[in-house]
């Protein structure tokens, strides 16, 4: 049997990610919540107990190398290129209305959205092949590439975490990182360095300007 390499052998992630070696490695703020249950199921094989009510909103990338093993009647899932929720805030609102209080955001290594400039010409060709005018396709790809492209995967996850925490301050958000090598979840080290104001639920009103700027 092949032994899959740990993502932590990659020097880029060695210091930036923390292993969940046991339940104790889960941040205390997530204990006894659906976030803890999700991590335990994905990394330690604990069975997910479904209640018939949605427990979680999970946001992750469209990446085909990652298949999230969760049962039906358990979670809402948003899958978008890079895993960022930007542009799907309405969907988040819907899940909040259905009782969801916990969001798990899952970034991953080797994300295609960190290499958008390389894919852009192929995407233009693909739209042209569908019957789009080349100029229109080029303009469309240029406009949306800027919105979808990310630099570093962990940095993009961090920025999106802070954006969502400001927008939905009472939603408990868990930023996680999945390794495409072994399918395990890791904790970004930057999360452990955040203060309570960035992790605890907030009660301040959300300024209109923040909402008006949504795409
Ligand atoms: Zn991706």
GROMACS .gro file of C-alpha atoms and ligand atoms in nm:
model
  216
    1UNK     CA    1   0.000   0.000   0.000
    2UNK     CA    2   0.126   0.347  -0.080
    3UNK     CA    3   0.164   0.582   0.213
    4UNK     CA    4   0.030   0.922   0.121
    5UNK     CA    5   0.263   1.211   0.202
    6UNK     CA    6   0.154   1.463   0.459
    7UNK     CA    7   0.087   1.813   0.332
    8UNK     CA    8   0.327   1.918   0.606
    9UNK     CA    9   0.620   1.772   0.410
   10UNK     CA   10   0.557   2.065   0.177
   11UNK     CA   11   0.779   2.345   0.311
   12UNK     CA   12   0.507   2.596   0.228
   13UNK     CA   13   0.277   2.439   0.488
   14UNK     CA   14   0.518   2.295   0.743
   15UNK     CA   15   0.481   2.581   0.991
   16UNK     CA   16   0.157   2.724   0.861
   17UNK     CA   17  -0.067   2.428   0.943
   18UNK     CA   18  -0.138   2.245   1.268
   19UNK     CA   19  -0.227   1.875   1.276
   20UNK     CA   20  -0.530   1.760   1.464
   21UNK     CA   21  -0.360   1.473   1.646
   22UNK     CA   22  -0.643   1.434   1.893
   23UNK     CA   23  -0.957   1.605   2.009
   24UNK     CA   24  -0.746   1.833   2.233
   25UNK     CA   25  -0.602   2.006   1.927
   26UNK     CA   26  -0.942   2.144   1.834
   27UNK     CA   27  -0.973   2.510   1.945
   28UNK     CA   28  -1.176   2.525   2.266
   29UNK     CA   29  -1.429   2.765   2.114
   30UNK     CA   30  -1.533   2.488   1.871
   31UNK     CA   31  -1.571   2.216   2.138
   32UNK     CA   32  -1.914   2.062   2.178
   33UNK     CA   33  -2.026   2.226   1.856
   34UNK     CA   34  -2.103   2.079   1.513
   35UNK     CA   35  -1.757   2.204   1.407
   36UNK     CA   36  -1.586   1.966   1.650
   37UNK     CA   37  -1.810   1.680   1.536
   38UNK     CA   38  -1.724   1.754   1.173
   39UNK     CA   39  -1.347   1.753   1.235
   40UNK     CA   40  -1.371   1.432   1.438
   41UNK     CA   41  -1.566   1.265   1.160
   42UNK     CA   42  -1.334   1.371   0.879
   43UNK     CA   43  -1.003   1.303   1.055
   44UNK     CA   44  -1.083   1.031   1.306
   45UNK     CA   45  -1.374   0.847   1.148
   46UNK     CA   46  -1.623   0.929   1.421
   47UNK     CA   47  -1.972   0.871   1.284
   48UNK     CA   48  -2.178   1.179   1.206
   49UNK     CA   49  -2.505   1.176   1.395
   50UNK     CA   50  -2.770   1.335   1.182
   51UNK     CA   51  -3.066   1.491   1.357
   52UNK     CA   52  -3.280   1.570   1.055
   53UNK     CA   53  -3.192   1.937   1.103
   54UNK     CA   54  -2.907   2.109   0.918
   55UNK     CA   55  -2.607   2.128   1.151
   56UNK     CA   56  -2.358   2.312   0.938
   57UNK     CA   57  -2.291   2.520   0.633
   58UNK     CA   58  -1.979   2.394   0.458
   59UNK     CA   59  -1.805   2.613   0.201
   60UNK     CA   60  -1.528   2.469  -0.008
   61UNK     CA   61  -1.372   2.474  -0.355
   62UNK     CA   62  -1.519   2.306  -0.662
   63UNK     CA   63  -1.195   2.102  -0.669
   64UNK     CA   64  -1.260   1.753  -0.811
   65UNK     CA   65  -0.980   1.592  -0.613
   66UNK     CA   66  -1.166   1.664  -0.290
   67UNK     CA   67  -1.480   1.467  -0.208
   68UNK     CA   68  -1.629   1.554   0.127
   69UNK     CA   69  -1.774   1.245   0.293
   70UNK     CA   70  -2.088   1.371   0.469
   71UNK     CA   71  -2.429   1.206   0.494
   72UNK     CA   72  -2.755   1.349   0.368
   73UNK     CA   73  -2.976   1.543   0.610
   74UNK     CA   74  -2.667   1.699   0.766
   75UNK     CA   75  -2.521   2.010   0.601
   76UNK     CA   76  -2.573   2.279   0.343
   77UNK     CA   77  -2.279   2.297   0.106
   78UNK     CA   78  -2.153   2.584  -0.108
   79UNK     CA   79  -1.886   2.482  -0.356
   80UNK     CA   80  -1.727   2.762  -0.553
   81UNK     CA   81  -1.393   2.808  -0.724
   82UNK     CA   82  -1.138   2.876  -0.445
   83UNK     CA   83  -1.399   2.802  -0.178
   84UNK     CA   84  -1.466   3.166  -0.103
   85UNK     CA   85  -1.825   3.254  -0.030
   86UNK     CA   86  -1.811   3.598  -0.192
   87UNK     CA   87  -2.113   3.633  -0.419
   88UNK     CA   88  -2.307   3.364  -0.228
   89UNK     CA   89  -2.403   3.572   0.075
   90UNK     CA   90  -2.768   3.523  -0.011
   91UNK     CA   91  -2.720   3.147   0.022
   92UNK     CA   92  -2.561   3.202   0.364
   93UNK     CA   93  -2.867   3.405   0.466
   94UNK     CA   94  -3.092   3.121   0.359
   95UNK     CA   95  -2.906   2.868   0.572
   96UNK     CA   96  -2.914   3.108   0.870
   97UNK     CA   97  -3.290   3.129   0.826
   98UNK     CA   98  -3.298   2.748   0.841
   99UNK     CA   99  -3.121   2.747   1.175
  100UNK     CA  100  -2.755   2.706   1.079
  101UNK     CA  101  -2.516   2.869   1.331
  102UNK     CA  102  -2.182   2.721   1.224
  103UNK     CA  103  -1.985   2.763   0.904
  104UNK     CA  104  -1.689   2.546   0.810
  105UNK     CA  105  -1.469   2.698   0.537
  106UNK     CA  106  -1.231   2.452   0.378
  107UNK     CA  107  -0.936   2.575   0.175
  108UNK     CA  108  -0.695   2.335   0.007
  109UNK     CA  109  -0.343   2.308  -0.131
  110UNK     CA  110  -0.266   2.334  -0.503
  111UNK     CA  111  -0.581   2.535  -0.581
  112UNK     CA  112  -0.638   2.613  -0.948
  113UNK     CA  113  -0.763   2.959  -0.850
  114UNK     CA  114  -0.406   3.045  -0.749
  115UNK     CA  115  -0.312   2.991  -1.116
  116UNK     CA  116  -0.595   3.173  -1.294
  117UNK     CA  117  -0.368   3.364  -1.538
  118UNK     CA  118  -0.252   3.029  -1.684
  119UNK     CA  119  -0.610   2.904  -1.725
  120UNK     CA  120  -0.758   3.229  -1.857
  121UNK     CA  121  -0.674   3.181  -2.230
  122UNK     CA  122  -0.815   2.827  -2.218
  123UNK     CA  123  -1.130   2.958  -2.052
  124UNK     CA  124  -1.170   3.220  -2.324
  125UNK     CA  125  -1.137   2.945  -2.586
  126UNK     CA  126  -1.393   2.735  -2.400
  127UNK     CA  127  -1.648   3.020  -2.399
  128UNK     CA  128  -1.578   3.091  -2.767
  129UNK     CA  129  -1.637   2.723  -2.836
  130UNK     CA  130  -1.978   2.765  -2.672
  131UNK     CA  131  -2.061   3.038  -2.923
  132UNK     CA  132  -1.949   3.350  -2.731
  133UNK     CA  133  -1.786   3.630  -2.928
  134UNK     CA  134  -1.412   3.623  -2.856
  135UNK     CA  135  -1.401   3.984  -2.743
  136UNK     CA  136  -1.696   3.937  -2.508
  137UNK     CA  137  -1.541   3.619  -2.368
  138UNK     CA  138  -1.209   3.794  -2.310
  139UNK     CA  139  -1.376   4.080  -2.131
  140UNK     CA  140  -1.582   3.844  -1.917
  141UNK     CA  141  -1.282   3.634  -1.818
  142UNK     CA  142  -1.074   3.942  -1.740
  143UNK     CA  143  -1.347   4.086  -1.518
  144UNK     CA  144  -1.417   3.768  -1.330
  145UNK     CA  145  -1.060   3.644  -1.308
  146UNK     CA  146  -0.982   3.941  -1.088
  147UNK     CA  147  -1.263   3.844  -0.852
  148UNK     CA  148  -1.197   3.472  -0.845
  149UNK     CA  149  -0.819   3.453  -0.853
  150UNK     CA  150  -0.635   3.408  -0.525
  151UNK     CA  151  -0.268   3.440  -0.442
  152UNK     CA  152  -0.171   3.209  -0.159
  153UNK     CA  153  -0.442   2.961  -0.054
  154UNK     CA  154  -0.399   3.012   0.321
  155UNK     CA  155  -0.389   3.390   0.291
  156UNK     CA  156  -0.707   3.385   0.082
  157UNK     CA  157  -0.876   3.174   0.349
  158UNK     CA  158  -0.769   3.423   0.615
  159UNK     CA  159  -0.902   3.723   0.423
  160UNK     CA  160  -1.230   3.551   0.356
  161UNK     CA  161  -1.258   3.448   0.721
  162UNK     CA  162  -1.225   3.809   0.837
  163UNK     CA  163  -1.465   3.934   0.570
  164UNK     CA  164  -1.731   3.683   0.672
  165UNK     CA  165  -1.678   3.740   1.043
  166UNK     CA  166  -1.751   4.110   0.987
  167UNK     CA  167  -2.054   4.035   0.773
  168UNK     CA  168  -2.204   3.758   0.988
  169UNK     CA  169  -2.065   3.829   1.336
  170UNK     CA  170  -2.289   3.579   1.516
  171UNK     CA  171  -2.207   3.290   1.286
  172UNK     CA  172  -1.931   3.073   1.429
  173UNK     CA  173  -1.679   3.025   1.149
  174UNK     CA  174  -1.413   2.756   1.138
  175UNK     CA  175  -1.141   2.806   0.875
  176UNK     CA  176  -0.991   2.468   0.791
  177UNK     CA  177  -0.749   2.343   0.530
  178UNK     CA  178  -0.774   2.008   0.357
  179UNK     CA  179  -0.472   1.831   0.218
  180UNK     CA  180  -0.537   1.684  -0.124
  181UNK     CA  181  -0.268   1.426  -0.047
  182UNK     CA  182  -0.449   1.252   0.235
  183UNK     CA  183  -0.791   1.418   0.261
  184UNK     CA  184  -0.718   1.524   0.623
  185UNK     CA  185  -0.821   1.855   0.771
  186UNK     CA  186  -0.564   2.087   0.925
  187UNK     CA  187  -0.590   2.402   1.132
  188UNK     CA  188  -0.429   2.717   0.989
  189UNK     CA  189  -0.180   2.847   1.246
  190UNK     CA  190  -0.296   3.205   1.191
  191UNK     CA  191  -0.633   3.116   1.347
  192UNK     CA  192  -0.466   3.026   1.679
  193UNK     CA  193  -0.309   3.373   1.687
  194UNK     CA  194  -0.637   3.563   1.664
  195UNK     CA  195  -0.774   3.749   1.963
  196UNK     CA  196  -1.122   3.700   2.110
  197UNK     CA  197  -1.264   3.994   1.908
  198UNK     CA  198  -1.185   3.799   1.591
  199UNK     CA  199  -1.316   3.462   1.705
  200UNK     CA  200  -1.600   3.524   1.954
  201UNK     CA  201  -1.946   3.614   1.827
  202UNK     CA  202  -1.983   3.990   1.782
  203UNK     CA  203  -2.283   4.205   1.870
  204UNK     CA  204  -2.198   4.529   1.687
  205UNK     CA  205  -2.432   4.624   1.404
  206UNK     CA  206  -2.298   4.557   1.055
  207UNK     CA  207  -2.245   4.884   0.864
  208UNK     CA  208  -2.458   4.934   0.552
  209UNK     CA  209  -2.146   5.013   0.341
  210UNK     CA  210  -2.015   4.663   0.399
  211UNK     CA  211  -2.340   4.515   0.270
  212UNK     CA  212  -2.372   4.759  -0.021
  213UNK     CA  213  -2.027   4.656  -0.145
  214UNK     CA  214  -2.131   4.293  -0.188
  215UNK     CA  215  -2.114   4.172  -0.551
  216LIG    ZN1  216  -0.945   2.502  -0.538
   0.00000   0.00000   0.00000
